[in-house]
Coordinates of C-alpha atoms in Angstrom, one line a residue:
X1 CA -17.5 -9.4 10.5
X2 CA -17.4 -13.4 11.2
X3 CA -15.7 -16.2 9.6
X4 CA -18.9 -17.1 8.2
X5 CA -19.2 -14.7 5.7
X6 CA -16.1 -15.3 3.5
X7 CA -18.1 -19.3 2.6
X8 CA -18.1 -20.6 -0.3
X9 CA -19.2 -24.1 -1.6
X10 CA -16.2 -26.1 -3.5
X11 CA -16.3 -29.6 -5.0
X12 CA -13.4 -31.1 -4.0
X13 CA -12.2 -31.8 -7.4
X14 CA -11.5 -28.8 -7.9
X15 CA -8.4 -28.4 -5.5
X16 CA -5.5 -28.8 -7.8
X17 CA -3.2 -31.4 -7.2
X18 CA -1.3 -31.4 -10.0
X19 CA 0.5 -28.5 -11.7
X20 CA -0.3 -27.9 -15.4
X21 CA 2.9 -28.8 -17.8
X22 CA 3.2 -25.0 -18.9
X23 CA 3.1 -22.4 -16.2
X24 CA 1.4 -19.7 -18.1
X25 CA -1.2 -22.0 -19.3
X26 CA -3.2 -21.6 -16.2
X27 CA -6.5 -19.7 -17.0
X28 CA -7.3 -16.6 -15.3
X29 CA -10.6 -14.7 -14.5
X30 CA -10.4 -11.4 -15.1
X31 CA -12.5 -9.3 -12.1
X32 CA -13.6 -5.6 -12.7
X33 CA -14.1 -4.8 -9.4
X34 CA -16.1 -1.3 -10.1
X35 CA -19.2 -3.5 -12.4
X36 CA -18.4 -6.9 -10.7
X37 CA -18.0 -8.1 -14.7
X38 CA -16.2 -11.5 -14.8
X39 CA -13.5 -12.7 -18.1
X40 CA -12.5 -15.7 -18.8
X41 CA -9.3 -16.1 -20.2
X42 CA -5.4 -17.2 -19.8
X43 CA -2.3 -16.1 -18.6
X44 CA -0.9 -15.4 -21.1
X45 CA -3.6 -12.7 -22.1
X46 CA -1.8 -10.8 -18.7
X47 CA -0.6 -8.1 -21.3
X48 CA -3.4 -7.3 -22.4
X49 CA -4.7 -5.8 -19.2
X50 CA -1.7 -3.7 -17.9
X51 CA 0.0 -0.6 -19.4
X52 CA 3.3 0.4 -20.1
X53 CA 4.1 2.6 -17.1
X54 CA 2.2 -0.4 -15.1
X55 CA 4.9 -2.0 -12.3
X56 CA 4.8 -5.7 -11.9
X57 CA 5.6 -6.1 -7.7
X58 CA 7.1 -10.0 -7.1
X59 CA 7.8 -11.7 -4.3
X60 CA 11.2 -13.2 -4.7
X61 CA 11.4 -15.6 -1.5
X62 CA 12.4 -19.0 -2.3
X63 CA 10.2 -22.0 -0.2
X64 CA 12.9 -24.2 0.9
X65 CA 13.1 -28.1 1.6
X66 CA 11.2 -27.2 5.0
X67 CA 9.7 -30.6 5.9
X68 CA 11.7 -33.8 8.0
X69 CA 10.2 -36.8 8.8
X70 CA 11.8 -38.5 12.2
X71 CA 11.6 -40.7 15.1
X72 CA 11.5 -41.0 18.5
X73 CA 13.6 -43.4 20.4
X74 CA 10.2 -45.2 21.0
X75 CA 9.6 -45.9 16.9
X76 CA 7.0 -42.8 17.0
X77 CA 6.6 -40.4 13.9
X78 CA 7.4 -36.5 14.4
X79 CA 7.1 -34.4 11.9
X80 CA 9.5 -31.5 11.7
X81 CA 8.0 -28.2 9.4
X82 CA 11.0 -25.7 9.8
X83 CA 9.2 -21.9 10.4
X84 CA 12.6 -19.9 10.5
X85 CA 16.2 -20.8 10.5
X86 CA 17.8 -19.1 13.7
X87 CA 21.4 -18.8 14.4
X88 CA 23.8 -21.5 14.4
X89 CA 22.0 -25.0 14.4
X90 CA 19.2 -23.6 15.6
X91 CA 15.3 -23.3 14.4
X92 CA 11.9 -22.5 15.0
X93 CA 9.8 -25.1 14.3
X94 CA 5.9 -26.4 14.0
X95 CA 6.1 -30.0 15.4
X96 CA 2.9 -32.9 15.4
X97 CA 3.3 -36.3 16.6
X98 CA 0.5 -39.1 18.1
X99 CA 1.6 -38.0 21.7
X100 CA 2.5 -34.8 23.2
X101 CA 5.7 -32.7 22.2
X102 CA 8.2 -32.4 25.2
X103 CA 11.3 -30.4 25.9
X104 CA 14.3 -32.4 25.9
X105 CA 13.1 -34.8 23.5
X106 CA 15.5 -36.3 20.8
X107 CA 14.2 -36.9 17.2
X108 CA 16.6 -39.4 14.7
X109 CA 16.0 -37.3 11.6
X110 CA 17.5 -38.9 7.7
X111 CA 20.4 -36.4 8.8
X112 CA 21.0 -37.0 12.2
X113 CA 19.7 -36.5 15.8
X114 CA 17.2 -33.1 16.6
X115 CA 16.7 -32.0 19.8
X116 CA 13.8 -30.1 21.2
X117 CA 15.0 -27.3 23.3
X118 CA 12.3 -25.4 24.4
X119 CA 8.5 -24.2 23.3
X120 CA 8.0 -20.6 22.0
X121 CA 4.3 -19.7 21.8
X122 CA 2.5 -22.2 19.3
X123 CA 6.3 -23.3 18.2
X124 CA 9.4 -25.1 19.3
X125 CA 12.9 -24.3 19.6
X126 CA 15.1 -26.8 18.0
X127 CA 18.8 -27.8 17.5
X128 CA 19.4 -30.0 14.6
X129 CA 22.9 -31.0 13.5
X130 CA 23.9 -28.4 10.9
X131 CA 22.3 -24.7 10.1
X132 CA 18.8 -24.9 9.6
X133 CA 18.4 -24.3 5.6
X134 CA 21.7 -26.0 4.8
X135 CA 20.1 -29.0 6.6
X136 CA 16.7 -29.2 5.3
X137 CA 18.0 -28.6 1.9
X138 CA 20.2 -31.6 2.1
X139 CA 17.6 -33.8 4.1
X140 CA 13.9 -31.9 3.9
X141 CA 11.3 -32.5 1.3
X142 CA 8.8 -29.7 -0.1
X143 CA 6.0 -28.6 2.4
X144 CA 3.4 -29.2 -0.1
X145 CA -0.2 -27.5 1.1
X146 CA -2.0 -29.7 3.5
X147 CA -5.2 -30.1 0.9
X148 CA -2.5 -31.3 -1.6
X149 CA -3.0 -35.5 -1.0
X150 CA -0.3 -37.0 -2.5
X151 CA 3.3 -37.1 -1.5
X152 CA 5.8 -34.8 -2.9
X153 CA 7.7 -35.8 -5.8
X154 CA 11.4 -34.6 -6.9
X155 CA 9.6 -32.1 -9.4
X156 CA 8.3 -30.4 -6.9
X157 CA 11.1 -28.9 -5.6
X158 CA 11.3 -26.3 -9.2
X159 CA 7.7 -26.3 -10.0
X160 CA 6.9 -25.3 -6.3
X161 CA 8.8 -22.3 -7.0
X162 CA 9.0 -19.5 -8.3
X163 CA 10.6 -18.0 -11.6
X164 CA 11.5 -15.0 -9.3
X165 CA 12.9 -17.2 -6.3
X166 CA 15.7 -15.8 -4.9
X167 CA 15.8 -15.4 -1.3
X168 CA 15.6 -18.9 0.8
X169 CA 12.9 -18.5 3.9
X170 CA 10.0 -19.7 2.9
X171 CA 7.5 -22.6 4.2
X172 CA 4.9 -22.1 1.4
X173 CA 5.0 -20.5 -2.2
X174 CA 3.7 -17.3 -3.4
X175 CA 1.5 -19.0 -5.8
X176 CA 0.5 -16.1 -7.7
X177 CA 3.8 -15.7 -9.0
X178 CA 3.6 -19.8 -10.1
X179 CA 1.9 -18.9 -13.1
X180 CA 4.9 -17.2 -15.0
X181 CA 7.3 -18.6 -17.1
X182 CA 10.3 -16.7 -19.1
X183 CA 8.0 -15.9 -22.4
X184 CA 5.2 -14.3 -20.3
X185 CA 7.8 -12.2 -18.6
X186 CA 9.7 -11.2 -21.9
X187 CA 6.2 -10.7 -23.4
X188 CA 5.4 -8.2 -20.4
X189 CA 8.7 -6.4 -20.8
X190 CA 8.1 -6.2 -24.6
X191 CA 4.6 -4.2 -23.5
X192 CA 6.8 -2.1 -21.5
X193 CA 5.7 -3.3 -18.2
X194 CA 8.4 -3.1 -15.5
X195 CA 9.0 -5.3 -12.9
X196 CA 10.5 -4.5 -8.9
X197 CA 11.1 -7.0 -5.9
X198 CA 9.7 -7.3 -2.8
X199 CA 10.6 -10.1 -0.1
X200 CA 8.1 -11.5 2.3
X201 CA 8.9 -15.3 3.6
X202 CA 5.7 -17.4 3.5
X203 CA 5.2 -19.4 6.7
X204 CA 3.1 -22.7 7.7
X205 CA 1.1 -20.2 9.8
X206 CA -0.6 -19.1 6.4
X207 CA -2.5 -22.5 6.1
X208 CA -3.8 -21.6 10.0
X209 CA -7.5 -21.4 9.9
X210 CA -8.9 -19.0 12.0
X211 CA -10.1 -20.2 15.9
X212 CA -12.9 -18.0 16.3
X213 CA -15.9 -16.7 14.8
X214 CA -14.9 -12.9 15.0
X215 CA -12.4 -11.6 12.7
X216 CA -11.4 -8.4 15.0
X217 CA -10.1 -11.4 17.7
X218 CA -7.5 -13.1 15.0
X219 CA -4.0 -12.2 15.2
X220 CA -1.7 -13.4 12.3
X221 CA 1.5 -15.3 12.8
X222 CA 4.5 -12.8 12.2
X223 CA 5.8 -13.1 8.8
X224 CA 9.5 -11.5 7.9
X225 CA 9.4 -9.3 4.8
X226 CA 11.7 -6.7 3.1
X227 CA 11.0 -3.5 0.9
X228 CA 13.9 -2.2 -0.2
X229 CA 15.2 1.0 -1.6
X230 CA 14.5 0.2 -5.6
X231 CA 11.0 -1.2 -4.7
X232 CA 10.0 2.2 -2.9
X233 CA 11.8 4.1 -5.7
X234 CA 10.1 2.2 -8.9
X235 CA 6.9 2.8 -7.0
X236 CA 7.6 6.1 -6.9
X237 CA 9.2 6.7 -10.0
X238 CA 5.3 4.8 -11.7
X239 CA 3.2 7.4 -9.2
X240 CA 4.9 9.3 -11.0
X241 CA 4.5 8.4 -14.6
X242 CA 0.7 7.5 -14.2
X243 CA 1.1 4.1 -13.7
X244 CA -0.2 1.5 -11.5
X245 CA 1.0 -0.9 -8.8
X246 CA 0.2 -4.6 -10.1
X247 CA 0.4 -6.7 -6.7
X248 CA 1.5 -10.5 -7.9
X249 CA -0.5 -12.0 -4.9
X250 CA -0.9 -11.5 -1.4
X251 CA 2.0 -11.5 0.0
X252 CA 3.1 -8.5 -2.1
X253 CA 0.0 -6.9 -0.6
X254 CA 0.8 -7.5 2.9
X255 CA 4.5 -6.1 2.8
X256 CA 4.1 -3.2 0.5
X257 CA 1.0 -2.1 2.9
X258 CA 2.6 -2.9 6.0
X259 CA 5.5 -0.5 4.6
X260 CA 3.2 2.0 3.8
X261 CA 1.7 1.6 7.2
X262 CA 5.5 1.9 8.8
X263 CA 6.2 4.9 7.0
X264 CA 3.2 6.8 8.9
X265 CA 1.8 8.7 6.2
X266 CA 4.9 9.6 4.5
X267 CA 6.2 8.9 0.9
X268 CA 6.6 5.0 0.8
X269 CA 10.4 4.2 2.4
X270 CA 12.4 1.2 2.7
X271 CA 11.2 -1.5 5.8
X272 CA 12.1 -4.4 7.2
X273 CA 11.0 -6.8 9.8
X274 CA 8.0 -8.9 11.0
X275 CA 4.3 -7.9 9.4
X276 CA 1.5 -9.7 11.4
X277 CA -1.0 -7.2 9.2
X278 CA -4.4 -8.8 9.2
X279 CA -6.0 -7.2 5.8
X280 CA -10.1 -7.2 5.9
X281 CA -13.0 -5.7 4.3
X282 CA -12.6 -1.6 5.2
X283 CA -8.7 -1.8 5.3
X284 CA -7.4 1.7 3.5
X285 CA -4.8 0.6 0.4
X286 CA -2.1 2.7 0.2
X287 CA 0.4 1.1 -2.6
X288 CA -1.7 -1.6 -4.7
X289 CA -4.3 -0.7 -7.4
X290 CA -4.4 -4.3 -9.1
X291 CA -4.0 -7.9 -7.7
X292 CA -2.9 -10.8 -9.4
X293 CA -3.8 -14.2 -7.2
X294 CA -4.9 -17.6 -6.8
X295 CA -8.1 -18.9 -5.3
X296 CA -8.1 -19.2 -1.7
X297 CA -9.6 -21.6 1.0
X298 CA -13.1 -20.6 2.2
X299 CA -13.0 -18.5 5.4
X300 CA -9.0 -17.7 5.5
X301 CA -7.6 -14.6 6.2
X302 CA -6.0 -14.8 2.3
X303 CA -9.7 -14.6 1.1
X304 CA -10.5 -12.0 3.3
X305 CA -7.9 -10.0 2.1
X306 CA -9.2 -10.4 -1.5
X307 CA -12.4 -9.3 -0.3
X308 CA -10.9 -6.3 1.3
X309 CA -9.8 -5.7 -1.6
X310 CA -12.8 -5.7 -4.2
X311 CA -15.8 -6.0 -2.1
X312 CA -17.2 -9.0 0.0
X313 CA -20.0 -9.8 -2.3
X314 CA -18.0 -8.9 -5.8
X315 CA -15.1 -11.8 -5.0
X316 CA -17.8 -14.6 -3.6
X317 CA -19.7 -14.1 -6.9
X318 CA -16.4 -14.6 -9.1
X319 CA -15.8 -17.4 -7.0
X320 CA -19.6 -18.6 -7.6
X321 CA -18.7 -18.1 -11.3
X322 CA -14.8 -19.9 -11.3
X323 CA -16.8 -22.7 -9.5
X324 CA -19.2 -23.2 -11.8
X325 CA -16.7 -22.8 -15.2
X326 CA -14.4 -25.4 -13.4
X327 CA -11.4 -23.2 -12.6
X328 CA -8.5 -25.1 -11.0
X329 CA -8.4 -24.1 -6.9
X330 CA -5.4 -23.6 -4.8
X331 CA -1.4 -23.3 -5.0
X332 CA -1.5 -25.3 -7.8
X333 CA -4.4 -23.9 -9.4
X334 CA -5.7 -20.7 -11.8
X335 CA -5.4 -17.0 -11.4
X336 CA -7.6 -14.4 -10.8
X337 CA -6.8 -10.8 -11.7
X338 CA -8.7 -7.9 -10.0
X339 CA -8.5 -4.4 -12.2
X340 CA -10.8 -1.5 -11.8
X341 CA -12.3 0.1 -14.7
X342 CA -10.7 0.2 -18.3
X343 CA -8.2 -2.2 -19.2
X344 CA -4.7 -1.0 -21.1

């Protein structure tokens, strides 16, 4: 397949640049992806479409303070997006400035002096003057999406997040999880819905578009993710029961199947360490059965994997549809939930 065929026309007021006050005010469209039959409705109607042995998989990696503005000695602007905090003081890092990024060179950051040490593949090694997170927490600013055009405020730093956010590692959010709020969450546990953890850190790479035409020639930046013992256990334990795996965006996707992938066959097991699993149209699913999301850029490997997921031409029609009802695009934009069949 080719880039091509995951188009779609949006109007550019659709992108969302704003949040909506209420998290779980976003509307969702619900997506049968058997009949292809489009819903409109809210998040808050999310109980309505899962069971009570359903299991609600979130990602709980928290997006950190991962952008620094800087200089060089010459007055020119660098920007600094952290990709993954190393040992010590050091990082890896994506760097863009007017002129061409060098080895050696010293960049006066609001916290001090970073030095580039060397480049590794499409990053850069960097040394900055206290441990990575610890220092962009203190000095960074939120790595709001590139289609985003407006400078990140204070709020952004909690509504950029998660309820779920625990672990500190990632560049972008999981946005699918942006939509819940503490009443939506008590309402799901009230239906009986339970809930597990997964932890895959976002990074800038997911914004990446792809180079070529040919999807079988794209290879995904590595991401870090963990699936731990109670995950693969309340997976199990709803296999079990009858129930289904509810995937709370793409991320989820990507590290329960590249656990599932790990463990060869086998009963799902614990994992850990880098996924660069490219998920398009005739990938097998192993672990998710429904898929809570956002909308996704045309032609990016996220889309894909939506399509992948429930048909090429079944997701660009829904899209077709949340274009034309006005549906909020992006991070900071509505839901989409893909079931198949009969709802609880």
């Amino acid at each position: 397949m080719r880039r091509q065929d995951f188009t779609y026309h949006l109007p550019a007021e659709l992108i969302a640049q704003e949040p909506l006050a209420e998290r779980a005010a976003s509307r969702m469209l619900v997506l049968d992806r058997i009949t292809g039959a489009v819903t409109d409705r809210t998040m808050r109607a999310l109980p309505e479409y899962l069971r009570a042995d359903d299991l609600l998989v979130v990602n709980d990696t928290r997006v950190i303070a991962a952008r620094l503005i800087g200089t060089k000695s010459t007055g020119g602007r660098v920007e600094i997006l952290l990709e993954r905090a190393l040992e010590g003081r050091q990082a890896l890092a994506q760097l863009s400035a007017s002129k061409a990024i060098r080895s050696g060179l010293e960049v006066e950051t609001p916290g001090g002096m970073a030095r580039v040490l060397a480049r590794e593949g499409e990053l850069w090694r960097i040394e900055l003057p206290a441990p990575a997170l610890e220092f962009c927490e203190r000095f960074g600013e939120v790595p709001l999406p590139p289609y985003i055009r407006r400078p990140p405020r204070p709020e952004d730093r909690e509504r950029y997040q998660s309820i779920f956010a625990r672990e500190a590692g990632a560049v972008a959010a999981p946005t699918a999880s942006l939509h819940f709020d503490e009443a939506l969450s008590a309402a799901l546990a009230a239906h009986g819905v339970r809930r597990a953890c997964i932890t895959l850190h976002v990074g800038a790479g997911t914004f990446q578009p792809l180079r070529g035409e040919e999807l079988a020639t794209h290879v995904l930046h590595p991401e870090r993710g963990v699936v731990g013992a109670a995950a693969c256990e309340a997976i199990a334990r709803t296999r079990a029961a009858g129930g289904r795996v509810v995937a709370v965006g793409t991320t989820v996707v990507r590290a329960l199947e590249s656990a599932a992938l790990a463990a060869g066959g086998q009963a799902l097991a614990p994992w850990q360490g880098e996924t660069r699993l490219f998920i398009t149209p005739g990938f097998h699913f192993q672990v998710c059965d429904v898929l809570l999301t956002n909308f996704h850029l045309p032609q990016s490997t996220l889309l894909m994997l939506v399509c992948a997921f429930a048909g090429r031409q079944t997701v660009l029609d829904a899209y077709a549809h949340a274009v034309q009802a006005r549906y909020r695009f992006f991070s900071y934009g509505d839901a989409m939930l893909i079931t198949a069949g009969a709802t609880a």
